[in-house]
Short mmCIF file of C-alpha atoms in Angstrom, two decimals:
data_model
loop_
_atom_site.label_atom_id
_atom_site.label_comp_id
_atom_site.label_asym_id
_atom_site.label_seq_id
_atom_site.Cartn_x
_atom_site.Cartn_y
_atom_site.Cartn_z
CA UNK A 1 0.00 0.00 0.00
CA UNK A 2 1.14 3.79 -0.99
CA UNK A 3 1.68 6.34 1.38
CA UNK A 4 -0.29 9.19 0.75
CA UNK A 5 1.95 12.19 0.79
CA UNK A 6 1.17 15.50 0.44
CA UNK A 7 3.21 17.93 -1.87
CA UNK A 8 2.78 21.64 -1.33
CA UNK A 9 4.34 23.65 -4.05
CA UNK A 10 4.53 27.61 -3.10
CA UNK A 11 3.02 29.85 -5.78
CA UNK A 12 2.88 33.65 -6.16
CA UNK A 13 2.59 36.20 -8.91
CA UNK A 14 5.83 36.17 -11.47
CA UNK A 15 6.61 32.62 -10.50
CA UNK A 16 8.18 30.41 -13.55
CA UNK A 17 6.13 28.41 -14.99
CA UNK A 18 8.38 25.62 -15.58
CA UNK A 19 9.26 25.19 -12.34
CA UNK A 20 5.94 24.44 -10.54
CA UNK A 21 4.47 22.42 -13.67
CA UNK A 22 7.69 20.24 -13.70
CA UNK A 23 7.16 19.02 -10.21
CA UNK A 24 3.53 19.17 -10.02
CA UNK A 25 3.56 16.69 -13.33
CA UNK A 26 6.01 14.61 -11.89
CA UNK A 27 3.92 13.99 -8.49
CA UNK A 28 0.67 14.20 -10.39
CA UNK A 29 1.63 11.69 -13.03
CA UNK A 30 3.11 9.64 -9.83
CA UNK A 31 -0.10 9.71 -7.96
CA UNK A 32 -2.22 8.07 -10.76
CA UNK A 33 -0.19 5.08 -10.06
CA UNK A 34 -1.00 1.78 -7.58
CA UNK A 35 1.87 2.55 -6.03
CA UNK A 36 1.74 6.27 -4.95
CA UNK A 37 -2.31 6.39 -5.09
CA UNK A 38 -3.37 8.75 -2.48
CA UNK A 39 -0.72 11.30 -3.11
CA UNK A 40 -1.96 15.18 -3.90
CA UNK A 41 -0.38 18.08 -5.13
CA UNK A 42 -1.31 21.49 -3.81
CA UNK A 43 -0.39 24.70 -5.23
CA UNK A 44 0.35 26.65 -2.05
CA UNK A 45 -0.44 30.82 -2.48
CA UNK A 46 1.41 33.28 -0.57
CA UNK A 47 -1.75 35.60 -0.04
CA UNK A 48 -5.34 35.23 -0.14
CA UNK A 49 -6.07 35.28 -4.00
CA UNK A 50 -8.07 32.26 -6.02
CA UNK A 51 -4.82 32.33 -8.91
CA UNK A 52 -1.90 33.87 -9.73
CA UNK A 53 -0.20 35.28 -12.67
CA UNK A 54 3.36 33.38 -13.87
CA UNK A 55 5.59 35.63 -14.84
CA UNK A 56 4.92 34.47 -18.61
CA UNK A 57 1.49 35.61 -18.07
CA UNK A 58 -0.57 32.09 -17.79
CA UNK A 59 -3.01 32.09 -14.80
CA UNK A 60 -3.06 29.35 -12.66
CA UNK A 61 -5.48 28.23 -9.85
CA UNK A 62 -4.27 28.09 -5.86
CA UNK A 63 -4.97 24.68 -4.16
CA UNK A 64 -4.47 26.31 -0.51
CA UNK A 65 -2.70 29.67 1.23
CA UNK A 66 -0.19 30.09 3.93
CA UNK A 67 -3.35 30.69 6.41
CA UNK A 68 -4.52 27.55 5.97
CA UNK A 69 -3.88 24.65 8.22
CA UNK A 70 -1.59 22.61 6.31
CA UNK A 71 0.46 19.21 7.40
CA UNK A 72 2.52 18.83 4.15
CA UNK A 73 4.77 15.70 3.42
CA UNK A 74 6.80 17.95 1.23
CA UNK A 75 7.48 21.88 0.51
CA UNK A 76 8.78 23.08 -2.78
CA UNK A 77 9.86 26.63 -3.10
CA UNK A 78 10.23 27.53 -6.96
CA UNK A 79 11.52 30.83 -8.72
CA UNK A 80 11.10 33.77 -10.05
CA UNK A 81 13.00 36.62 -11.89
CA UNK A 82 11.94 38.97 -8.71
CA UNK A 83 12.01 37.43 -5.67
CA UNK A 84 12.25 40.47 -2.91
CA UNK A 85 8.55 40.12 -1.93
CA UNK A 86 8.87 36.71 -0.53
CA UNK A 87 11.89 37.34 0.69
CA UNK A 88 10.59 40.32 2.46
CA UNK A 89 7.49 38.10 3.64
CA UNK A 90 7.05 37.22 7.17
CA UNK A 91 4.29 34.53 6.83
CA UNK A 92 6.51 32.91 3.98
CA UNK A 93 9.34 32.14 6.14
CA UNK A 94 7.20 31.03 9.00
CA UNK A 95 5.70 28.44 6.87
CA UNK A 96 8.71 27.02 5.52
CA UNK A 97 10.26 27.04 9.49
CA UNK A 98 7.34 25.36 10.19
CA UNK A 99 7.59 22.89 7.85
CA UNK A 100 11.25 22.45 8.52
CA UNK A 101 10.23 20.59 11.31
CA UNK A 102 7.70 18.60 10.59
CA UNK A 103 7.72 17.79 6.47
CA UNK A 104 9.79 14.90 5.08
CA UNK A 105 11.41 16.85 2.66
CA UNK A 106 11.76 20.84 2.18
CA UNK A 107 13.00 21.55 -1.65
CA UNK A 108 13.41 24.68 -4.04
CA UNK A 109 14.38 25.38 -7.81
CA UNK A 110 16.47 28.13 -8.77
CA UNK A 111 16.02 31.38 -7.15
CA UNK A 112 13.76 29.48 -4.50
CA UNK A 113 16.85 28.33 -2.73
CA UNK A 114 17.46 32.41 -1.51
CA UNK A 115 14.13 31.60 -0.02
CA UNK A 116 15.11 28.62 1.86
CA UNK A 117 18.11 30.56 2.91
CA UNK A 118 16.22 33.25 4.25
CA UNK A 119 14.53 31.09 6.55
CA UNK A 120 17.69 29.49 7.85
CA UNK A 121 16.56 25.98 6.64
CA UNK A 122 19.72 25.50 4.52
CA UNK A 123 22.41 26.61 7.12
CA UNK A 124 25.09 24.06 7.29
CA UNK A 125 24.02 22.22 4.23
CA UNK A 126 24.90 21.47 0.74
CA UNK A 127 22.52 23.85 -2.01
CA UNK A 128 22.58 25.17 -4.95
CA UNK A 129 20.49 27.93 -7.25
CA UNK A 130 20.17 28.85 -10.90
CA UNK A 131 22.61 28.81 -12.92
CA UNK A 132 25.35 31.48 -12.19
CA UNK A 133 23.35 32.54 -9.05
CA UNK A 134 25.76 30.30 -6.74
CA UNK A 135 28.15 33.07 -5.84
CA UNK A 136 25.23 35.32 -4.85
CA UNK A 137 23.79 32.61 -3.12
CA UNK A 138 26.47 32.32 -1.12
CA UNK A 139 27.54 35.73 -0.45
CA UNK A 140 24.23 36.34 0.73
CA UNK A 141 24.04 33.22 3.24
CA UNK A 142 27.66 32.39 3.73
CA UNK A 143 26.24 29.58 6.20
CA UNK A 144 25.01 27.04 3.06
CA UNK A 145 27.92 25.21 1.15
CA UNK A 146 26.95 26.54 -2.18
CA UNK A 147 27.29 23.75 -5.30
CA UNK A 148 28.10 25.14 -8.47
CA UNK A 149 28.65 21.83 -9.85
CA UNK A 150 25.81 19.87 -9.96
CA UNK A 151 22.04 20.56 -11.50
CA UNK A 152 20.33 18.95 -8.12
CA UNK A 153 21.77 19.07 -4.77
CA UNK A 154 20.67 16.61 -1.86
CA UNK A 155 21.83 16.79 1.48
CA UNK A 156 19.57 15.28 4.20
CA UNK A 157 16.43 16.18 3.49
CA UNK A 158 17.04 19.16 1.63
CA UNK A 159 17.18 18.84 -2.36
CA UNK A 160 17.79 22.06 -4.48
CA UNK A 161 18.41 22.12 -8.20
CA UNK A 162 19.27 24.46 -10.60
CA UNK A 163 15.99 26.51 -12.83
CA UNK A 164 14.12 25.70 -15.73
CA UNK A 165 13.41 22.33 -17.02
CA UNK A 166 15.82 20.66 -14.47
CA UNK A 167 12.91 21.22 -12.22
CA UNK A 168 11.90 18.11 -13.85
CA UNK A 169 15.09 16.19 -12.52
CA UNK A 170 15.09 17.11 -9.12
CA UNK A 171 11.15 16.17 -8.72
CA UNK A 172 11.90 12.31 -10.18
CA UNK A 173 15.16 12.18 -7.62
CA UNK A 174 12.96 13.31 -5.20
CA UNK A 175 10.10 10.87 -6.02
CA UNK A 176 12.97 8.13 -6.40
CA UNK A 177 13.43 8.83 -2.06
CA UNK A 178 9.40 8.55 -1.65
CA UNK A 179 9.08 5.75 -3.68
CA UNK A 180 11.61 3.87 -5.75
CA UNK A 181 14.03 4.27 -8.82
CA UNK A 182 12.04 2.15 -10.65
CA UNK A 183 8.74 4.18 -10.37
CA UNK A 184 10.59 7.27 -10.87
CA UNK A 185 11.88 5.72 -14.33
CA UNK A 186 8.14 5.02 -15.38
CA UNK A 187 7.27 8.30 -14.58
CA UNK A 188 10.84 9.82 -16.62
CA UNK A 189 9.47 7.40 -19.49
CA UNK A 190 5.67 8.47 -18.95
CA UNK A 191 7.19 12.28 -19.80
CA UNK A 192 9.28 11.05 -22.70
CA UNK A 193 12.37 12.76 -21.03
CA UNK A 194 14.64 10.03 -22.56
CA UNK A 195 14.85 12.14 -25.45
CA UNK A 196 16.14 14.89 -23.25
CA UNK A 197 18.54 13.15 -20.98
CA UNK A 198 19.68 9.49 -20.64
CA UNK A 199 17.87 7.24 -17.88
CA UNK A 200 21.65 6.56 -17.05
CA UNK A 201 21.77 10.03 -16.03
CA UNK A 202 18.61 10.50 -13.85
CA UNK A 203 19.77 6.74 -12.32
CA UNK A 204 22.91 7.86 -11.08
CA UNK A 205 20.94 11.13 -9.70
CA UNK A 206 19.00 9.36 -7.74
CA UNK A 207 21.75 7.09 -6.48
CA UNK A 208 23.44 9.25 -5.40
CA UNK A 209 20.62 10.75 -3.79
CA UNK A 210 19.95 7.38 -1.85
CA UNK A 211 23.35 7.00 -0.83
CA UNK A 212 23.20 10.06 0.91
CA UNK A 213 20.59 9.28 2.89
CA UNK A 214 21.95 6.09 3.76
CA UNK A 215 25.40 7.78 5.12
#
């Protein structure tokens, strides 16, 4: 029998688009399956709006806000081009401290990880942001060991990754710690990313991904 986690992914007006489709896909996709039936994906708004505008303009519909009472499994914290208002937003970093505590997992893609930094959550651990963000990232919160390496980052039970598509990466290592490598490979197939990036590739992500939460 699944477990039936919950996945809250933070939303708010000039968000990326990419980056909270790829993950919600990925879990969505995921939770149509016998073996992660019962999962849900909630789009998470930072105020008290019905939708929000992505910063390429498509309007999407909130799930939840930060008022509501929310016991999530999993917190996502994607990007945007401007991200001074969350960063700037009380409530936001309460409900990622929160969360810090009690979710499984705490995540972000690209500029999210300034987010995550804000709220202290990545102090101490391995992160990294978009693409030629890593030496801001770490100027700003010299307390992170910023990766300028690697597309997806795991350390504990933080994973970061890097913007854009590679949102897509980081959510199937993530679902290959919730569930297995093997579903996340029918989900990678599912999304016809083999003609993006070799299964080799995403395997040895989530390996290594595994290992360190075995060490």
């Amino acid at each position: 029998m699944s477990e039936a986690y919950t996945i809250g992914i933070i939303v708010f007006d000039g968000v990326l688009t990419s980056e909270i489709i790829g993950p919600a896909e990925v879990f969505a996709i995921a939770s149509k399956q016998d073996w992660f039936s019962g999962a849900s994906v909630l789009l998470i708004g930072i105020d008290p709006q019905p939708t929000i505008c992505t910063e390429e303009g498509i309007r999407v519909t909130v799930d939840a806000t930060l008022a509501d009472d929310l016991m999530l499994d999993v917190l996502l914290v994607p990007g945007g081009n401007d991200m001074s208002r969350l960063l700037q937003h009380d409530k936001v970093n309460a409900f990622i401290q929160k969360h810090a505590e009690r979710a499984q997992w705490l995540g972000s893609v690209c500029a999210g990880a300034f987010v995550l930094g804000n709220a202290g959550v990545l102090d101490g651990m391995q992160a990294t942001t978009w693409f030629g963000g890593e030496a801001s990232l770490q100027a700003q919160f010299p307390a992170i060991q910023v990766v300028h390496d690697k597309p997806v980052v795991v350390d504990k039970r933080r994973i970061t990754a890097n913007g854009g598509l590679v949102s897509y990466q980081a959510a199937l290592v993530l679902l290959g710690q919730l569930s297995s490598t093997a579903h996340a490979k029918e989900v990678y197939e599912n999304l016809g990313l083999g003609r993006l990036s070799t299964w080799a590739e995403m395997e040895a992500a989530i390996s290594a991904a595994q290992q360190i939460q075995a060490d």
